[in-house]
Short mmCIF file of C-alpha atoms and ligand atoms in Angstrom, two decimals:
data_model
loop_
_atom_site.label_atom_id
_atom_site.label_comp_id
_atom_site.label_asym_id
_atom_site.label_seq_id
_atom_site.Cartn_x
_atom_site.Cartn_y
_atom_site.Cartn_z
CA UNK A 195 -10.15 -49.09 1.26
CA UNK A 196 -7.86 -47.93 -1.22
CA UNK A 197 -5.77 -44.73 -0.63
CA UNK A 198 -7.56 -42.64 -3.18
CA UNK A 199 -10.82 -43.60 -0.49
CA UNK A 200 -8.60 -42.91 2.59
CA UNK A 201 -7.54 -39.30 1.30
CA UNK A 202 -10.81 -38.57 -0.61
CA UNK A 203 -13.77 -40.33 -1.01
CA UNK A 204 -14.98 -39.60 -4.14
CA UNK A 205 -18.61 -41.11 -4.21
CA UNK A 206 -18.93 -38.80 -0.72
CA UNK A 207 -17.52 -35.94 -2.03
CA UNK A 208 -15.98 -35.14 0.99
CA UNK A 209 -11.74 -36.31 2.81
CA UNK A 210 -12.18 -39.10 4.98
CA UNK A 211 -8.13 -38.52 7.05
CA UNK A 212 -7.97 -35.61 8.72
CA UNK A 213 -5.79 -33.14 6.66
CA UNK A 214 -8.42 -30.28 7.53
CA UNK A 215 -6.30 -27.23 7.13
CA UNK A 216 -2.95 -28.47 5.48
CA UNK A 217 -5.06 -29.40 2.25
CA UNK A 218 -2.53 -27.14 -0.54
CA UNK A 219 -3.95 -24.66 -2.20
CA UNK A 220 -1.82 -24.88 -5.36
CA UNK A 221 0.65 -27.69 -6.51
CA UNK A 222 2.70 -27.04 -9.34
CA UNK A 223 4.06 -30.08 -11.93
CA UNK A 224 6.30 -30.11 -14.02
CA UNK A 225 5.93 -33.49 -15.62
CA UNK A 226 9.07 -34.99 -16.70
CA UNK A 227 10.02 -38.27 -18.35
CA UNK A 228 8.20 -38.46 -21.26
CA UNK A 229 10.48 -39.93 -23.73
CA UNK A 230 12.65 -42.01 -21.45
CA UNK A 231 8.93 -43.76 -20.81
CA UNK A 232 8.68 -44.06 -24.55
CA UNK A 233 12.21 -45.20 -25.39
CA UNK A 234 12.50 -48.23 -22.86
CA UNK A 235 9.92 -49.44 -24.76
CA UNK A 236 10.91 -48.93 -27.98
CA UNK A 237 8.65 -46.04 -28.90
CA UNK A 238 9.22 -42.78 -30.50
CA UNK A 239 9.53 -39.99 -28.19
CA UNK A 240 6.14 -38.37 -29.89
CA UNK A 241 4.52 -41.93 -27.98
CA UNK A 242 5.67 -40.54 -24.49
CA UNK A 243 4.01 -37.25 -24.96
CA UNK A 244 0.86 -38.61 -26.24
CA UNK A 245 1.05 -41.05 -23.01
CA UNK A 246 1.70 -38.18 -20.72
CA UNK A 247 -0.67 -35.78 -22.12
CA UNK A 248 -3.37 -38.59 -21.48
CA UNK A 249 -1.86 -38.87 -17.83
CA UNK A 250 -2.28 -35.24 -17.64
CA UNK A 251 -5.79 -35.26 -18.26
CA UNK A 252 -6.67 -37.76 -16.03
CA UNK A 253 -4.25 -36.08 -13.19
CA UNK A 254 -6.40 -32.90 -14.12
CA UNK A 255 -10.01 -34.32 -13.58
CA UNK A 256 -8.61 -36.08 -10.56
CA UNK A 257 -7.84 -32.75 -8.92
CA UNK A 258 -10.67 -30.73 -9.83
CA UNK A 259 -12.95 -33.30 -8.47
CA UNK A 260 -10.78 -33.47 -5.24
CA UNK A 261 -10.88 -29.75 -4.40
CA UNK A 262 -8.02 -28.42 -5.34
CA UNK A 263 -8.02 -24.87 -6.20
CA UNK A 264 -4.76 -24.04 -8.93
CA UNK A 265 -3.11 -26.75 -10.58
CA UNK A 266 0.29 -25.25 -12.54
CA UNK A 267 1.64 -28.21 -15.09
CA UNK A 268 5.59 -26.58 -16.99
CA UNK A 269 4.45 -28.38 -20.73
CA UNK A 270 6.77 -26.16 -22.29
CA UNK A 271 9.70 -24.01 -21.17
CA UNK A 272 11.40 -21.05 -22.93
CA UNK A 273 14.15 -23.43 -23.33
CA UNK A 274 11.84 -26.73 -25.21
CA UNK A 275 13.00 -24.87 -28.37
CA UNK A 276 16.22 -26.42 -28.25
CA UNK A 277 14.43 -29.77 -29.37
CA UNK A 278 13.65 -31.25 -32.88
CA UNK A 279 10.79 -29.50 -34.49
CA UNK A 280 9.59 -32.81 -35.12
CA UNK A 281 9.26 -32.99 -31.27
CA UNK A 282 8.50 -29.26 -30.94
CA UNK A 283 5.79 -30.09 -33.84
CA UNK A 284 4.29 -32.96 -31.72
CA UNK A 285 3.96 -31.26 -28.36
CA UNK A 286 2.29 -28.00 -30.23
CA UNK A 287 -0.13 -30.67 -31.96
CA UNK A 288 -1.11 -31.72 -28.73
CA UNK A 289 -1.92 -28.99 -27.08
CA UNK A 290 -3.67 -27.31 -29.99
CA UNK A 291 -5.57 -30.47 -30.51
CA UNK A 292 -6.54 -30.42 -25.89
CA UNK A 293 -7.70 -26.65 -26.92
CA UNK A 294 -9.57 -27.18 -29.90
CA UNK A 295 -11.36 -29.86 -28.22
CA UNK A 296 -11.65 -28.06 -24.62
CA UNK A 297 -15.71 -28.68 -24.58
CA UNK A 298 -15.58 -32.63 -24.82
CA UNK A 299 -11.62 -32.82 -22.56
CA UNK A 300 -13.52 -30.97 -19.83
CA UNK A 301 -16.75 -32.44 -19.91
CA UNK A 302 -18.18 -33.34 -16.50
CA UNK A 303 -15.66 -30.86 -14.94
CA UNK A 304 -15.39 -27.42 -13.58
CA UNK A 305 -11.58 -26.59 -14.63
CA UNK A 306 -11.17 -23.04 -15.57
CA UNK A 307 -7.78 -22.79 -18.04
CA UNK A 308 -5.03 -20.08 -17.96
CA UNK A 309 -1.79 -19.80 -19.86
CA UNK A 310 0.84 -18.47 -18.33
CA UNK A 311 4.00 -17.68 -20.79
CA UNK A 312 5.22 -15.62 -23.88
CA UNK A 313 2.18 -16.70 -26.22
CA UNK A 314 3.88 -14.17 -28.78
CA UNK A 315 6.45 -17.15 -29.88
CA UNK A 316 3.32 -19.63 -30.63
CA UNK A 317 1.46 -20.93 -33.33
CA UNK A 318 -1.70 -19.01 -35.13
CA UNK A 319 -3.85 -21.83 -34.04
CA UNK A 320 -2.57 -22.04 -30.07
CA UNK A 321 -3.00 -17.67 -30.34
CA UNK A 322 -6.47 -18.18 -31.40
CA UNK A 323 -7.01 -21.20 -29.00
CA UNK A 324 -6.21 -19.55 -25.76
CA UNK A 325 -8.84 -16.53 -25.71
CA UNK A 326 -11.43 -19.16 -27.14
CA UNK A 327 -11.12 -21.70 -24.36
CA UNK A 328 -9.97 -19.15 -21.66
CA UNK A 329 -12.92 -17.32 -22.22
CA UNK A 330 -15.44 -20.49 -22.93
CA UNK A 331 -13.91 -21.55 -19.22
CA UNK A 332 -13.77 -18.59 -17.12
CA UNK A 333 -16.86 -18.85 -14.74
CA UNK A 334 -16.07 -21.99 -13.94
CA UNK A 335 -15.42 -22.36 -10.22
CA UNK A 336 -13.56 -25.57 -9.78
CA UNK A 337 -9.68 -25.90 -10.05
CA UNK A 338 -7.61 -23.31 -11.99
CA UNK A 339 -5.51 -24.94 -14.43
CA UNK A 340 -3.06 -22.92 -15.75
CA UNK A 341 -0.71 -24.23 -18.67
CA UNK A 342 3.25 -22.92 -17.93
CA UNK A 343 3.87 -22.83 -21.75
CA UNK A 344 6.95 -20.75 -24.16
CA UNK A 345 7.34 -20.18 -20.19
CA UNK A 346 10.24 -19.19 -18.22
CA UNK A 347 10.99 -17.95 -14.30
CA UNK A 348 13.50 -15.80 -15.69
CA UNK A 349 12.03 -14.17 -18.71
CA UNK A 350 8.38 -13.58 -16.20
CA UNK A 351 10.98 -11.56 -14.67
CA UNK A 352 12.59 -9.61 -17.31
CA UNK A 353 9.04 -9.18 -18.42
CA UNK A 354 7.80 -7.80 -15.24
CA UNK A 355 10.61 -5.18 -15.36
CA UNK A 356 9.99 -3.66 -18.52
CA UNK A 357 6.00 -3.21 -17.82
CA UNK A 358 7.78 -1.79 -14.55
CA UNK A 359 10.09 0.18 -16.11
CA UNK A 360 7.63 1.22 -18.99
CA UNK A 361 4.93 2.51 -16.16
CA UNK A 362 7.82 4.63 -14.28
CA UNK A 363 8.81 6.23 -17.54
CA UNK A 364 5.25 7.31 -17.92
CA UNK A 365 5.33 7.90 -14.21
CA UNK A 366 2.45 5.61 -13.40
CA UNK A 367 4.84 4.51 -10.83
CA UNK A 368 7.36 5.45 -8.24
CA UNK A 369 10.02 3.45 -8.20
CA UNK A 370 10.62 3.88 -4.42
CA UNK A 371 7.08 2.30 -4.25
CA UNK A 372 7.83 -0.81 -5.76
CA UNK A 373 7.23 -3.67 -3.05
CA UNK A 374 7.09 -7.77 -3.24
CA UNK A 375 3.43 -6.85 -3.64
CA UNK A 376 3.25 -4.48 -6.41
CA UNK A 377 6.01 -6.26 -8.09
CA UNK A 378 4.20 -9.60 -7.94
CA UNK A 379 1.05 -7.82 -10.37
CA UNK A 380 3.61 -7.57 -12.89
CA UNK A 381 3.94 -11.45 -12.82
CA UNK A 382 1.71 -13.67 -15.23
CA UNK A 383 0.53 -15.47 -11.69
CA UNK A 384 -0.81 -12.13 -10.17
CA UNK A 385 -4.14 -13.04 -8.33
CA UNK A 386 -2.66 -16.89 -7.59
CA UNK A 387 -1.19 -17.95 -4.84
CA UNK A 388 2.05 -19.23 -4.43
CA UNK A 389 2.63 -22.91 -5.00
CA UNK A 390 2.81 -24.89 -2.12
CA UNK A 391 3.80 -27.72 -3.72
CA UNK A 392 6.03 -28.86 -6.22
CA UNK A 393 5.62 -32.49 -8.08
CA UNK A 394 8.37 -33.32 -10.60
CA UNK A 395 8.98 -36.67 -11.82
CA UNK A 396 11.68 -39.16 -13.07
CA UNK A 397 14.50 -38.75 -10.82
CA UNK A 398 15.71 -35.02 -12.13
CA UNK A 399 16.54 -32.98 -8.74
CA UNK A 400 16.01 -29.38 -10.00
CA UNK A 401 13.75 -27.09 -10.65
CA UNK A 402 14.38 -26.10 -14.66
CA UNK A 403 13.10 -22.44 -14.39
CA UNK A 404 9.85 -22.94 -13.12
CA UNK A 405 7.85 -20.45 -11.30
CA UNK A 406 11.25 -18.94 -9.91
CA UNK A 407 9.95 -16.27 -8.06
CA UNK A 408 6.98 -17.90 -6.67
CA UNK A 409 8.40 -20.90 -5.27
CA UNK A 410 10.87 -20.14 -2.54
CA UNK A 411 9.20 -21.39 0.22
CA UNK A 412 7.16 -24.27 -1.87
CA UNK A 413 7.55 -28.08 -0.21
CA UNK A 414 9.08 -30.13 -3.15
CA UNK A 415 8.43 -33.58 -4.65
CA UNK A 416 10.75 -35.07 -6.35
CA UNK A 417 9.71 -38.82 -7.97
CA UNK A 418 11.24 -41.19 -9.84
CA UNK A 419 8.04 -42.20 -11.45
CA UNK A 420 7.77 -41.09 -15.23
CA UNK A 421 5.19 -38.65 -16.16
CA UNK A 422 2.85 -40.90 -17.99
CA UNK A 423 3.16 -43.51 -15.23
CA UNK A 424 1.83 -40.70 -12.42
CA UNK A 425 -1.72 -41.68 -11.44
CA UNK A 426 -4.06 -40.63 -9.31
CA UNK A 427 -2.80 -42.45 -6.30
CA UNK A 428 0.18 -40.70 -6.61
CA UNK A 429 -1.37 -37.24 -6.66
CA UNK A 430 -3.20 -39.11 -3.21
CA UNK A 431 0.31 -39.72 -1.84
CA UNK A 432 1.91 -36.42 -2.52
CA UNK A 433 -1.20 -34.64 -0.92
CA UNK A 434 -1.10 -36.80 1.75
CA UNK A 435 2.80 -36.64 2.20
CA UNK A 436 2.55 -32.69 2.27
CA UNK A 437 -0.12 -32.45 4.75
CA UNK A 438 2.87 -33.98 7.32
CA UNK A 439 5.13 -31.45 6.56
CA UNK A 440 6.45 -28.63 9.05
CA UNK A 441 6.08 -25.45 6.69
CA UNK A 442 8.14 -22.85 8.39
CA UNK A 443 8.56 -20.20 6.36
CA UNK A 444 11.87 -19.47 6.99
CA UNK A 445 10.87 -18.72 11.36
CA UNK A 446 10.84 -21.67 13.63
C1 FPP B 706 9.18 -33.94 -20.37
O1 FPP B 706 9.37 -34.99 -20.57
C2 FPP B 706 8.32 -33.19 -20.86
C3 FPP B 706 8.06 -32.21 -22.03
C4 FPP B 706 9.06 -31.33 -22.07
C5 FPP B 706 6.62 -32.43 -22.21
C6 FPP B 706 5.24 -31.86 -21.02
C7 FPP B 706 3.85 -32.17 -22.35
C8 FPP B 706 2.78 -32.63 -21.29
C9 FPP B 706 3.42 -33.54 -20.31
C10 FPP B 706 1.82 -32.84 -22.15
C11 FPP B 706 1.22 -32.19 -22.54
C12 FPP B 706 -0.33 -31.95 -23.62
C13 FPP B 706 -1.39 -31.08 -23.49
C14 FPP B 706 -2.54 -31.62 -23.92
C15 FPP B 706 -1.96 -30.47 -21.91
P1 FPP B 706 11.27 -35.16 -21.58
O2 FPP B 706 10.82 -35.14 -22.91
O3 FPP B 706 11.99 -33.94 -21.25
O4 FPP B 706 11.30 -36.69 -20.87
P2 FPP B 706 12.71 -37.17 -21.06
O5 FPP B 706 13.46 -35.67 -20.26
O6 FPP B 706 12.70 -38.56 -20.61
O7 FPP B 706 13.80 -37.11 -22.22
#
């Protein structure tokens, strides 16, 4: 029996290993290593991103099938604008294509897509496609897939602070009443549980401004695998490893 079958019997639609109560609700992914994957093969970096986007599509389908509720993928950070324009164009075109073909890309799944990040900096085509696809998938009850796009944790927090300041200036909120729960309502991730597990591929051990408020008690998994080589089996192993961890949230 393969590992995938051990954890989740896709045909029977049930868990075959006892990870009851230990299935993460929310997994975050930092899909690193597209460029290195391509360079090692003597290919242009754009081919690495293309391969990475195919991996992402497979992993999204897998996560939906195994009943994961939330998956957030860091597809473009506020710092990624520092890359060469050609590479930025490749990434934006991949995203545009994915959203333009969402009906086909998501066929057979029950995935709901949402985008978190600063949408104002994005191309007119992306700003057209994002509301279309969010509307198209809004009644889907399977995996909630978030693309963190032009996203940075610090800019998300600053955005929340500015909105709270506006509300305070308009007397809609009293600064004394601001609690953690109220603050979180101003984040892009309002109504989304904090990530239980964050996976970063390709050997880098840093968090790079990803969900910095939300990840204070997340479990991390750093893998050497380059993102295009990441498989459903790696995801199953990650979930299995997570299920064995002892989370204490600062307690004993
Ligand atoms: C990091 O690898 C990866 C990115 C900055 C982009 C992630 C994008 C995808 C996985 C594709 C998204 C596509 C769709 C259709 C949603 P890197 O370029 O930093 O790799 P390197 O560190 O080896 O140079």
